[in-house]
Amino acid sequence: MPHAFDALADPRRRAMLEALAVQERSVGELAELLALRQPATSKHLAVLRDAGLVADRHEGRRRIYRLVPEPLVEVDDWLTPFREAWSRRFDALAAHLDAMEDP
Amino acid sequence: MPHAFDALADPRRRAMLEALAVQERSVGELAELLALRQPATSKHLAVLRDAGLVADRHEGRRRIYRLVPEPLVEVDDWLTPFREAWSRRFDALAAHLDAMEDP
DNA sequence: CACATCCATTCCGAAAGTGGAATGTATTGG
DNA sequence: CCAATACATTCCACTTTCGGAATGGATGTG
């Protein structure tokens, strides 16, 4: 089972997640949205499912995929130690701008 | 030039960024920290550099790498539309727990 | 000026990711 | 029951990625 970061490396898979964040969708709808063929779409969805980022249910002969946001929370948590690093940057920039305004 | 998400897919590169978030380090120090050989370390650093996640400067015959957090801000921004999705989940969970406490 | 150190780069071979075509399976419609 | 629809899966070629070994360049040291 791969990590969420592995699944997020592909831009089409990120686009799938963006689409699923709006509403759940079938494989065919996702394929049309991303201009992908059906097998490629199913394979990308399998990667997302293995990473726990999507889940699916059956509805007639269609398969409806929905977003599972929990792994993205882990990504968000991973970013936490870095937020301090870039807030330091913004603080430095703000101080610099203040110094420019103050003659 | 690859996207930040491509660089983040590898766990060792993520560990490098974590180490560089604490302080800047030379290639040799990173190699020892991650138990990688020097060429492998340099290659991973090249990926991070191409993604704009690190920068380097020369200090004698050593090369010192430092974190460049800006691309991580983009990752953070990408997560924004999803935060609503998982806050909805937490709200639903909280409501559920409230209902359990309330007989 | 040798010689060692620190690192980037190149050249392999192995492994993994990706798309297309074909095939298999379950469900629906006639 | 038979054909069509909606997917998943398998097989195959192609490309990319990755590590190790070897090499080369630049900077110190004696």
PDB file of C-alpha atoms (C1' of nucleotides) in Angstrom:
ATOM      1  CA  MET A   1       0.000   0.000   0.000  1.00  0.00           C
ATOM      2  CA  PRO A   2       1.642   3.214  -1.166  1.00  0.00           C
ATOM      3  CA  HIS A   3       1.827   6.485   0.705  1.00  0.00           C
ATOM      4  CA  ALA A   4      -0.464   9.396  -0.117  1.00  0.00           C
ATOM      5  CA  PHE A   5       2.524  11.358  -1.439  1.00  0.00           C
ATOM      6  CA  ASP A   6       3.102   8.687  -4.078  1.00  0.00           C
ATOM      7  CA  ALA A   7      -0.461   9.028  -5.296  1.00  0.00           C
ATOM      8  CA  LEU A   8      -0.237  12.816  -5.340  1.00  0.00           C
ATOM      9  CA  ALA A   9       2.824  12.810  -7.574  1.00  0.00           C
ATOM     10  CA  ASP A  10       0.702  12.478 -10.725  1.00  0.00           C
ATOM     11  CA  PRO A  11      -1.127  15.634 -11.874  1.00  0.00           C
ATOM     12  CA  ARG A  12      -4.121  13.684 -13.210  1.00  0.00           C
ATOM     13  CA  ARG A  13      -4.632  11.995  -9.885  1.00  0.00           C
ATOM     14  CA  ARG A  14      -4.514  15.370  -8.176  1.00  0.00           C
ATOM     15  CA  ALA A  15      -7.119  16.603 -10.659  1.00  0.00           C
ATOM     16  CA  MET A  16      -9.269  13.580  -9.825  1.00  0.00           C
ATOM     17  CA  LEU A  17      -9.152  14.456  -6.156  1.00  0.00           C
ATOM     18  CA  GLU A  18     -10.054  18.056  -6.933  1.00  0.00           C
ATOM     19  CA  ALA A  19     -13.051  16.879  -8.928  1.00  0.00           C
ATOM     20  CA  LEU A  20     -14.099  14.478  -6.179  1.00  0.00           C
ATOM     21  CA  ALA A  21     -13.804  17.225  -3.578  1.00  0.00           C
ATOM     22  CA  VAL A  22     -16.709  18.950  -5.329  1.00  0.00           C
ATOM     23  CA  GLN A  23     -18.881  15.862  -5.587  1.00  0.00           C
ATOM     24  CA  GLU A  24     -18.628  12.126  -6.036  1.00  0.00           C
ATOM     25  CA  ARG A  25     -18.414  10.845  -9.598  1.00  0.00           C
ATOM     26  CA  SER A  26     -18.444   7.700 -11.695  1.00  0.00           C
ATOM     27  CA  VAL A  27     -15.421   6.366 -13.572  1.00  0.00           C
ATOM     28  CA  GLY A  28     -16.868   7.507 -16.884  1.00  0.00           C
ATOM     29  CA  GLU A  29     -17.419  11.024 -15.632  1.00  0.00           C
ATOM     30  CA  LEU A  30     -13.856  11.228 -14.355  1.00  0.00           C
ATOM     31  CA  ALA A  31     -12.516   9.832 -17.618  1.00  0.00           C
ATOM     32  CA  GLU A  32     -14.340  12.494 -19.587  1.00  0.00           C
ATOM     33  CA  LEU A  33     -13.286  15.271 -17.218  1.00  0.00           C
ATOM     34  CA  LEU A  34      -9.613  14.336 -17.477  1.00  0.00           C
ATOM     35  CA  ALA A  35      -9.632  13.286 -21.140  1.00  0.00           C
ATOM     36  CA  LEU A  36      -8.368   9.832 -20.224  1.00  0.00           C
ATOM     37  CA  ARG A  37      -9.414   6.455 -21.539  1.00  0.00           C
ATOM     38  CA  GLN A  38     -11.334   4.157 -19.278  1.00  0.00           C
ATOM     39  CA  PRO A  39      -8.528   1.692 -18.411  1.00  0.00           C
ATOM     40  CA  ALA A  40      -6.116   4.491 -17.567  1.00  0.00           C
ATOM     41  CA  THR A  41      -8.774   6.109 -15.414  1.00  0.00           C
ATOM     42  CA  SER A  42      -9.428   2.874 -13.546  1.00  0.00           C
ATOM     43  CA  LYS A  43      -5.705   2.392 -12.935  1.00  0.00           C
ATOM     44  CA  HIS A  44      -5.266   5.869 -11.503  1.00  0.00           C
ATOM     45  CA  LEU A  45      -8.293   5.312  -9.309  1.00  0.00           C
ATOM     46  CA  ALA A  46      -6.759   2.062  -8.098  1.00  0.00           C
ATOM     47  CA  VAL A  47      -3.636   3.954  -7.007  1.00  0.00           C
ATOM     48  CA  LEU A  48      -5.772   6.481  -5.168  1.00  0.00           C
ATOM     49  CA  ARG A  49      -7.781   3.694  -3.551  1.00  0.00           C
ATOM     50  CA  ASP A  50      -4.624   1.859  -2.417  1.00  0.00           C
ATOM     51  CA  ALA A  51      -3.447   5.088  -0.828  1.00  0.00           C
ATOM     52  CA  GLY A  52      -6.780   5.403   0.953  1.00  0.00           C
ATOM     53  CA  LEU A  53      -7.618   8.667  -0.776  1.00  0.00           C
ATOM     54  CA  VAL A  54     -10.824   7.484  -2.413  1.00  0.00           C
ATOM     55  CA  ALA A  55     -13.508   4.901  -1.749  1.00  0.00           C
ATOM     56  CA  ASP A  56     -16.184   3.560  -4.048  1.00  0.00           C
ATOM     57  CA  ARG A  57     -19.646   2.093  -3.995  1.00  0.00           C
ATOM     58  CA  HIS A  58     -21.766   0.365  -6.599  1.00  0.00           C
ATOM     59  CA  GLU A  59     -24.780   2.010  -8.129  1.00  0.00           C
ATOM     60  CA  GLY A  60     -26.306  -0.184 -10.768  1.00  0.00           C
ATOM     61  CA  ARG A  61     -23.588  -0.992 -13.219  1.00  0.00           C
ATOM     62  CA  ARG A  62     -21.676   2.175 -12.457  1.00  0.00           C
ATOM     63  CA  ARG A  63     -19.040   2.613  -9.757  1.00  0.00           C
ATOM     64  CA  ILE A  64     -19.195   5.853  -7.842  1.00  0.00           C
ATOM     65  CA  TYR A  65     -15.988   7.181  -6.323  1.00  0.00           C
ATOM     66  CA  ARG A  66     -15.810   9.605  -3.430  1.00  0.00           C
ATOM     67  CA  LEU A  67     -13.019  11.458  -1.700  1.00  0.00           C
ATOM     68  CA  VAL A  68     -11.585  10.155   1.579  1.00  0.00           C
ATOM     69  CA  PRO A  69      -9.778  13.184   3.008  1.00  0.00           C
ATOM     70  CA  GLU A  70      -7.991  11.538   5.961  1.00  0.00           C
ATOM     71  CA  PRO A  71      -4.687  10.871   4.156  1.00  0.00           C
ATOM     72  CA  LEU A  72      -4.608  14.507   3.127  1.00  0.00           C
ATOM     73  CA  VAL A  73      -4.744  15.417   6.791  1.00  0.00           C
ATOM     74  CA  GLU A  74      -1.505  13.490   7.201  1.00  0.00           C
ATOM     75  CA  VAL A  75       0.014  15.498   4.363  1.00  0.00           C
ATOM     76  CA  ASP A  76      -1.159  18.635   6.103  1.00  0.00           C
ATOM     77  CA  ASP A  77       0.401  17.423   9.335  1.00  0.00           C
ATOM     78  CA  TRP A  78       3.683  16.711   7.558  1.00  0.00           C
ATOM     79  CA  LEU A  79       3.779  20.337   6.448  1.00  0.00           C
ATOM     80  CA  THR A  80       3.478  21.599  10.026  1.00  0.00           C
ATOM     81  CA  PRO A  81       7.203  21.794  10.867  1.00  0.00           C
ATOM     82  CA  PHE A  82       7.736  23.785   7.678  1.00  0.00           C
ATOM     83  CA  ARG A  83       5.129  26.432   8.335  1.00  0.00           C
ATOM     84  CA  GLU A  84       7.451  27.967  10.881  1.00  0.00           C
ATOM     85  CA  ALA A  85      10.184  28.102   8.255  1.00  0.00           C
ATOM     86  CA  TRP A  86       8.123  30.060   5.787  1.00  0.00           C
ATOM     87  CA  SER A  87       6.502  32.304   8.361  1.00  0.00           C
ATOM     88  CA  ARG A  88      10.047  33.301   9.322  1.00  0.00           C
ATOM     89  CA  ARG A  89      10.515  34.267   5.668  1.00  0.00           C
ATOM     90  CA  PHE A  90       7.378  36.355   5.578  1.00  0.00           C
ATOM     91  CA  ASP A  91       8.341  38.048   8.827  1.00  0.00           C
ATOM     92  CA  ALA A  92      11.713  38.935   7.364  1.00  0.00           C
ATOM     93  CA  LEU A  93      10.040  40.264   4.240  1.00  0.00           C
ATOM     94  CA  ALA A  94       7.609  42.339   6.277  1.00  0.00           C
ATOM     95  CA  ALA A  95      10.459  43.765   8.346  1.00  0.00           C
ATOM     96  CA  HIS A  96      12.282  44.609   5.155  1.00  0.00           C
ATOM     97  CA  LEU A  97       9.279  46.401   3.722  1.00  0.00           C
ATOM     98  CA  ASP A  98       8.768  48.275   6.973  1.00  0.00           C
ATOM     99  CA  ALA A  99      12.377  49.401   6.882  1.00  0.00           C
ATOM    100  CA  MET A 100      11.874  50.663   3.335  1.00  0.00           C
ATOM    101  CA  GLU A 101       8.827  52.669   4.314  1.00  0.00           C
ATOM    102  CA  ASP A 102      10.650  54.148   7.295  1.00  0.00           C
ATOM    103  CA  PRO A 103      13.281  56.615   6.043  1.00  0.00           C
TER     104      PRO A 103
ATOM    105  CA  MET B   1      11.748  21.056 -14.078  1.00  0.00           C
ATOM    106  CA  PRO B   2       9.540  18.758 -11.975  1.00  0.00           C
ATOM    107  CA  HIS B   3       6.774  19.723  -9.610  1.00  0.00           C
ATOM    108  CA  ALA B   4       7.257  19.771  -5.846  1.00  0.00           C
ATOM    109  CA  PHE B   5       4.873  16.817  -5.508  1.00  0.00           C
ATOM    110  CA  ASP B   6       7.195  14.695  -7.640  1.00  0.00           C
ATOM    111  CA  ALA B   7      10.092  15.435  -5.322  1.00  0.00           C
ATOM    112  CA  LEU B   8       8.004  14.728  -2.223  1.00  0.00           C
ATOM    113  CA  ALA B   9       7.054  11.260  -3.424  1.00  0.00           C
ATOM    114  CA  ASP B  10      10.302   9.785  -2.105  1.00  0.00           C
ATOM    115  CA  PRO B  11      10.522   9.279   1.685  1.00  0.00           C
ATOM    116  CA  ARG B  12      14.251   9.979   1.790  1.00  0.00           C
ATOM    117  CA  ARG B  13      13.780  13.305   0.075  1.00  0.00           C
ATOM    118  CA  ARG B  14      11.085  14.163   2.584  1.00  0.00           C
ATOM    119  CA  ALA B  15      13.512  13.242   5.381  1.00  0.00           C
ATOM    120  CA  MET B  16      16.114  15.520   3.790  1.00  0.00           C
ATOM    121  CA  LEU B  17      13.686  18.415   3.864  1.00  0.00           C
ATOM    122  CA  GLU B  18      12.851  17.693   7.492  1.00  0.00           C
ATOM    123  CA  ALA B  19      16.535  17.747   8.361  1.00  0.00           C
ATOM    124  CA  LEU B  20      17.072  20.969   6.433  1.00  0.00           C
ATOM    125  CA  ALA B  21      14.104  22.574   8.177  1.00  0.00           C
ATOM    126  CA  VAL B  22      16.110  22.356  11.399  1.00  0.00           C
ATOM    127  CA  GLN B  23      19.332  23.727   9.939  1.00  0.00           C
ATOM    128  CA  GLU B  24      21.318  23.790   6.737  1.00  0.00           C
ATOM    129  CA  ARG B  25      23.670  20.876   6.132  1.00  0.00           C
ATOM    130  CA  SER B  26      26.385  19.636   3.820  1.00  0.00           C
ATOM    131  CA  VAL B  27      25.978  16.681   1.449  1.00  0.00           C
ATOM    132  CA  GLY B  28      28.090  14.492   3.695  1.00  0.00           C
ATOM    133  CA  GLU B  29      26.017  15.282   6.739  1.00  0.00           C
ATOM    134  CA  LEU B  30      22.801  14.474   4.868  1.00  0.00           C
ATOM    135  CA  ALA B  31      24.299  11.239   3.541  1.00  0.00           C
ATOM    136  CA  GLU B  32      25.177  10.131   7.059  1.00  0.00           C
ATOM    137  CA  LEU B  33      21.810  11.168   8.477  1.00  0.00           C
ATOM    138  CA  LEU B  34      19.914   9.193   5.852  1.00  0.00           C
ATOM    139  CA  ALA B  35      22.343   6.287   5.595  1.00  0.00           C
ATOM    140  CA  LEU B  36      22.782   6.905   1.880  1.00  0.00           C
ATOM    141  CA  ARG B  37      25.939   6.847  -0.213  1.00  0.00           C
ATOM    142  CA  GLN B  38      27.256  10.083  -1.550  1.00  0.00           C
ATOM    143  CA  PRO B  39      26.173   9.742  -5.209  1.00  0.00           C
ATOM    144  CA  ALA B  40      22.643   8.760  -4.225  1.00  0.00           C
ATOM    145  CA  THR B  41      22.509  11.709  -1.857  1.00  0.00           C
ATOM    146  CA  SER B  42      23.664  14.113  -4.546  1.00  0.00           C
ATOM    147  CA  LYS B  43      21.071  12.777  -6.970  1.00  0.00           C
ATOM    148  CA  HIS B  44      18.228  13.210  -4.514  1.00  0.00           C
ATOM    149  CA  LEU B  45      19.447  16.722  -3.775  1.00  0.00           C
ATOM    150  CA  ALA B  46      19.458  17.438  -7.510  1.00  0.00           C
ATOM    151  CA  VAL B  47      15.793  16.425  -7.686  1.00  0.00           C
ATOM    152  CA  LEU B  48      14.978  18.704  -4.763  1.00  0.00           C
ATOM    153  CA  ARG B  49      16.965  21.527  -6.346  1.00  0.00           C
ATOM    154  CA  ASP B  50      15.160  21.116  -9.702  1.00  0.00           C
ATOM    155  CA  ALA B  51      11.869  21.349  -7.834  1.00  0.00           C
ATOM    156  CA  GLY B  52      13.070  24.545  -6.157  1.00  0.00           C
ATOM    157  CA  LEU B  53      12.846  23.010  -2.691  1.00  0.00           C
ATOM    158  CA  VAL B  54      16.496  23.498  -1.762  1.00  0.00           C
ATOM    159  CA  ALA B  55      19.321  25.838  -2.672  1.00  0.00           C
ATOM    160  CA  ASP B  56      23.025  25.507  -2.086  1.00  0.00           C
ATOM    161  CA  ARG B  57      26.128  27.575  -1.555  1.00  0.00           C
ATOM    162  CA  HIS B  58      29.802  26.762  -1.512  1.00  0.00           C
ATOM    163  CA  GLU B  59      31.801  26.785   1.676  1.00  0.00           C
ATOM    164  CA  GLY B  60      35.333  25.697   1.046  1.00  0.00           C
ATOM    165  CA  ARG B  61      35.149  22.332  -0.650  1.00  0.00           C
ATOM    166  CA  ARG B  62      31.824  21.518   0.923  1.00  0.00           C
ATOM    167  CA  ARG B  63      28.413  22.341  -0.494  1.00  0.00           C
ATOM    168  CA  ILE B  64      25.862  23.531   2.013  1.00  0.00           C
ATOM    169  CA  TYR B  65      22.186  22.929   1.254  1.00  0.00           C
ATOM    170  CA  ARG B  66      19.348  24.912   2.750  1.00  0.00           C
ATOM    171  CA  LEU B  67      15.571  24.626   2.606  1.00  0.00           C
ATOM    172  CA  VAL B  68      13.588  26.846   0.230  1.00  0.00           C
ATOM    173  CA  PRO B  69      10.045  26.656   1.625  1.00  0.00           C
ATOM    174  CA  GLU B  70       8.166  28.449  -1.168  1.00  0.00           C
ATOM    175  CA  PRO B  71       7.179  25.320  -3.124  1.00  0.00           C
ATOM    176  CA  LEU B  72       5.789  23.858   0.082  1.00  0.00           C
ATOM    177  CA  VAL B  73       3.533  26.883   0.322  1.00  0.00           C
ATOM    178  CA  GLU B  74       2.098  25.856  -3.029  1.00  0.00           C
ATOM    179  CA  VAL B  75       1.479  22.376  -1.657  1.00  0.00           C
ATOM    180  CA  ASP B  76      -0.222  23.960   1.305  1.00  0.00           C
ATOM    181  CA  ASP B  77      -2.339  26.073  -1.044  1.00  0.00           C
ATOM    182  CA  TRP B  78      -3.299  23.002  -3.040  1.00  0.00           C
ATOM    183  CA  LEU B  79      -4.668  21.450   0.146  1.00  0.00           C
ATOM    184  CA  THR B  80      -6.958  24.421   0.785  1.00  0.00           C
ATOM    185  CA  PRO B  81     -10.046  23.198  -1.109  1.00  0.00           C
ATOM    186  CA  PHE B  82      -9.792  19.919   0.809  1.00  0.00           C
ATOM    187  CA  ARG B  83      -9.697  21.401   4.275  1.00  0.00           C
ATOM    188  CA  GLU B  84     -13.395  22.129   4.001  1.00  0.00           C
ATOM    189  CA  ALA B  85     -14.006  18.495   3.133  1.00  0.00           C
ATOM    190  CA  TRP B  86     -12.312  17.152   6.227  1.00  0.00           C
ATOM    191  CA  SER B  87     -13.668  19.801   8.554  1.00  0.00           C
ATOM    192  CA  ARG B  88     -17.124  18.637   7.453  1.00  0.00           C
ATOM    193  CA  ARG B  89     -16.081  15.164   8.572  1.00  0.00           C
ATOM    194  CA  PHE B  90     -14.926  16.358  11.959  1.00  0.00           C
ATOM    195  CA  ASP B  91     -18.117  18.347  12.416  1.00  0.00           C
ATOM    196  CA  ALA B  92     -20.143  15.249  11.634  1.00  0.00           C
ATOM    197  CA  LEU B  93     -18.068  13.227  14.092  1.00  0.00           C
ATOM    198  CA  ALA B  94     -18.486  15.859  16.788  1.00  0.00           C
ATOM    199  CA  ALA B  95     -22.248  15.929  16.226  1.00  0.00           C
ATOM    200  CA  HIS B  96     -22.298  12.146  16.459  1.00  0.00           C
ATOM    201  CA  LEU B  97     -20.384  12.163  19.730  1.00  0.00           C
ATOM    202  CA  ASP B  98     -22.640  14.889  21.095  1.00  0.00           C
ATOM    203  CA  ALA B  99     -25.665  12.790  20.212  1.00  0.00           C
ATOM    204  CA  MET B 100     -24.139   9.820  22.046  1.00  0.00           C
ATOM    205  CA  GLU B 101     -23.531  11.853  25.163  1.00  0.00           C
ATOM    206  CA  ASP B 102     -27.043  13.252  25.032  1.00  0.00           C
ATOM    207  CA  PRO B 103     -29.491  10.467  25.864  1.00  0.00           C
TER     208      PRO B 103
ATOM    209  C1'  DC C   1      53.376  20.281  -6.620  1.00  0.00           C
ATOM    210  C1'  DA C   2      51.365  15.847  -5.144  1.00  0.00           C
ATOM    211  C1'  DC C   3      47.600  14.028  -2.557  1.00  0.00           C
ATOM    212  C1'  DA C   4      43.407  13.675  -0.024  1.00  0.00           C
ATOM    213  C1'  DT C   5      38.722  15.391   0.570  1.00  0.00           C
ATOM    214  C1'  DC C   6      34.073  16.717  -0.911  1.00  0.00           C
ATOM    215  C1'  DC C   7      30.960  16.523  -4.235  1.00  0.00           C
ATOM    216  C1'  DA C   8      28.623  16.242  -9.163  1.00  0.00           C
ATOM    217  C1'  DT C   9      28.072  13.572 -13.041  1.00  0.00           C
ATOM    218  C1'  DT C  10      28.053   9.641 -16.148  1.00  0.00           C
ATOM    219  C1'  DC C  11      27.285   4.930 -17.269  1.00  0.00           C
ATOM    220  C1'  DC C  12      25.305   0.970 -16.481  1.00  0.00           C
ATOM    221  C1'  DG C  13      21.443  -2.659 -14.957  1.00  0.00           C
ATOM    222  C1'  DA C  14      17.341  -3.415 -12.218  1.00  0.00           C
ATOM    223  C1'  DA C  15      12.832  -1.949 -10.873  1.00  0.00           C
ATOM    224  C1'  DA C  16       8.735   0.726 -11.103  1.00  0.00           C
ATOM    225  C1'  DG C  17       5.265   3.723 -13.447  1.00  0.00           C
ATOM    226  C1'  DT C  18       2.258   4.559 -17.503  1.00  0.00           C
ATOM    227  C1'  DG C  19      -0.734   3.991 -21.589  1.00  0.00           C
ATOM    228  C1'  DG C  20      -2.993   1.154 -25.096  1.00  0.00           C
ATOM    229  C1'  DA C  21      -5.254  -2.987 -26.628  1.00  0.00           C
ATOM    230  C1'  DA C  22      -7.535  -6.878 -25.401  1.00  0.00           C
ATOM    231  C1'  DT C  23     -10.176  -9.530 -22.243  1.00  0.00           C
ATOM    232  C1'  DG C  24     -13.201 -10.694 -18.342  1.00  0.00           C
ATOM    233  C1'  DT C  25     -17.250  -9.631 -15.259  1.00  0.00           C
ATOM    234  C1'  DA C  26     -21.447  -7.758 -13.545  1.00  0.00           C
ATOM    235  C1'  DT C  27     -25.585  -5.238 -14.589  1.00  0.00           C
ATOM    236  C1'  DT C  28     -29.278  -3.434 -17.589  1.00  0.00           C
ATOM    237  C1'  DG C  29     -32.388  -3.422 -21.604  1.00  0.00           C
ATOM    238  C1'  DG C  30     -34.948  -5.673 -25.368  1.00  0.00           C
TER     239       DG C  30
ATOM    240  C1'  DC D   1     -31.659 -15.351 -23.379  1.00  0.00           C
ATOM    241  C1'  DC D   2     -28.756 -11.875 -26.094  1.00  0.00           C
ATOM    242  C1'  DA D   3     -26.673  -7.570 -26.780  1.00  0.00           C
ATOM    243  C1'  DA D   4     -24.934  -3.424 -24.816  1.00  0.00           C
ATOM    244  C1'  DT D   5     -23.056  -0.769 -21.072  1.00  0.00           C
ATOM    245  C1'  DA D   6     -19.727   0.290 -17.307  1.00  0.00           C
ATOM    246  C1'  DC D   7     -15.678  -1.089 -15.200  1.00  0.00           C
ATOM    247  C1'  DA D   8     -11.580  -3.866 -13.612  1.00  0.00           C
ATOM    248  C1'  DT D   9      -7.782  -6.412 -14.914  1.00  0.00           C
ATOM    249  C1'  DT D  10      -4.099  -8.425 -17.632  1.00  0.00           C
ATOM    250  C1'  DC D  11      -0.502  -8.270 -20.994  1.00  0.00           C
ATOM    251  C1'  DC D  12       2.861  -5.756 -23.438  1.00  0.00           C
ATOM    252  C1'  DA D  13       6.005  -2.007 -24.932  1.00  0.00           C
ATOM    253  C1'  DC D  14       7.948   2.252 -23.449  1.00  0.00           C
ATOM    254  C1'  DT D  15       9.744   5.520 -20.440  1.00  0.00           C
ATOM    255  C1'  DT D  16      11.355   6.969 -16.108  1.00  0.00           C
ATOM    256  C1'  DT D  17      13.516   6.289 -11.742  1.00  0.00           C
ATOM    257  C1'  DC D  18      16.939   4.560  -8.698  1.00  0.00           C
ATOM    258  C1'  DG D  19      21.304   2.692  -6.755  1.00  0.00           C
ATOM    259  C1'  DG D  20      26.100   1.385  -7.307  1.00  0.00           C
ATOM    260  C1'  DA D  21      30.608   1.873  -9.411  1.00  0.00           C
ATOM    261  C1'  DA D  22      33.567   4.713 -11.689  1.00  0.00           C
ATOM    262  C1'  DT D  23      35.115   9.126 -13.088  1.00  0.00           C
ATOM    263  C1'  DG D  24      36.031  14.077 -13.043  1.00  0.00           C
ATOM    264  C1'  DG D  25      36.392  18.721 -11.047  1.00  0.00           C
ATOM    265  C1'  DA D  26      37.261  21.827  -7.431  1.00  0.00           C
ATOM    266  C1'  DT D  27      39.205  22.942  -3.023  1.00  0.00           C
ATOM    267  C1'  DG D  28      42.084  22.255   0.803  1.00  0.00           C
ATOM    268  C1'  DT D  29      46.647  20.166   3.051  1.00  0.00           C
ATOM    269  C1'  DG D  30      51.533  18.861   3.502  1.00  0.00           C
TER     270       DG D  30
END
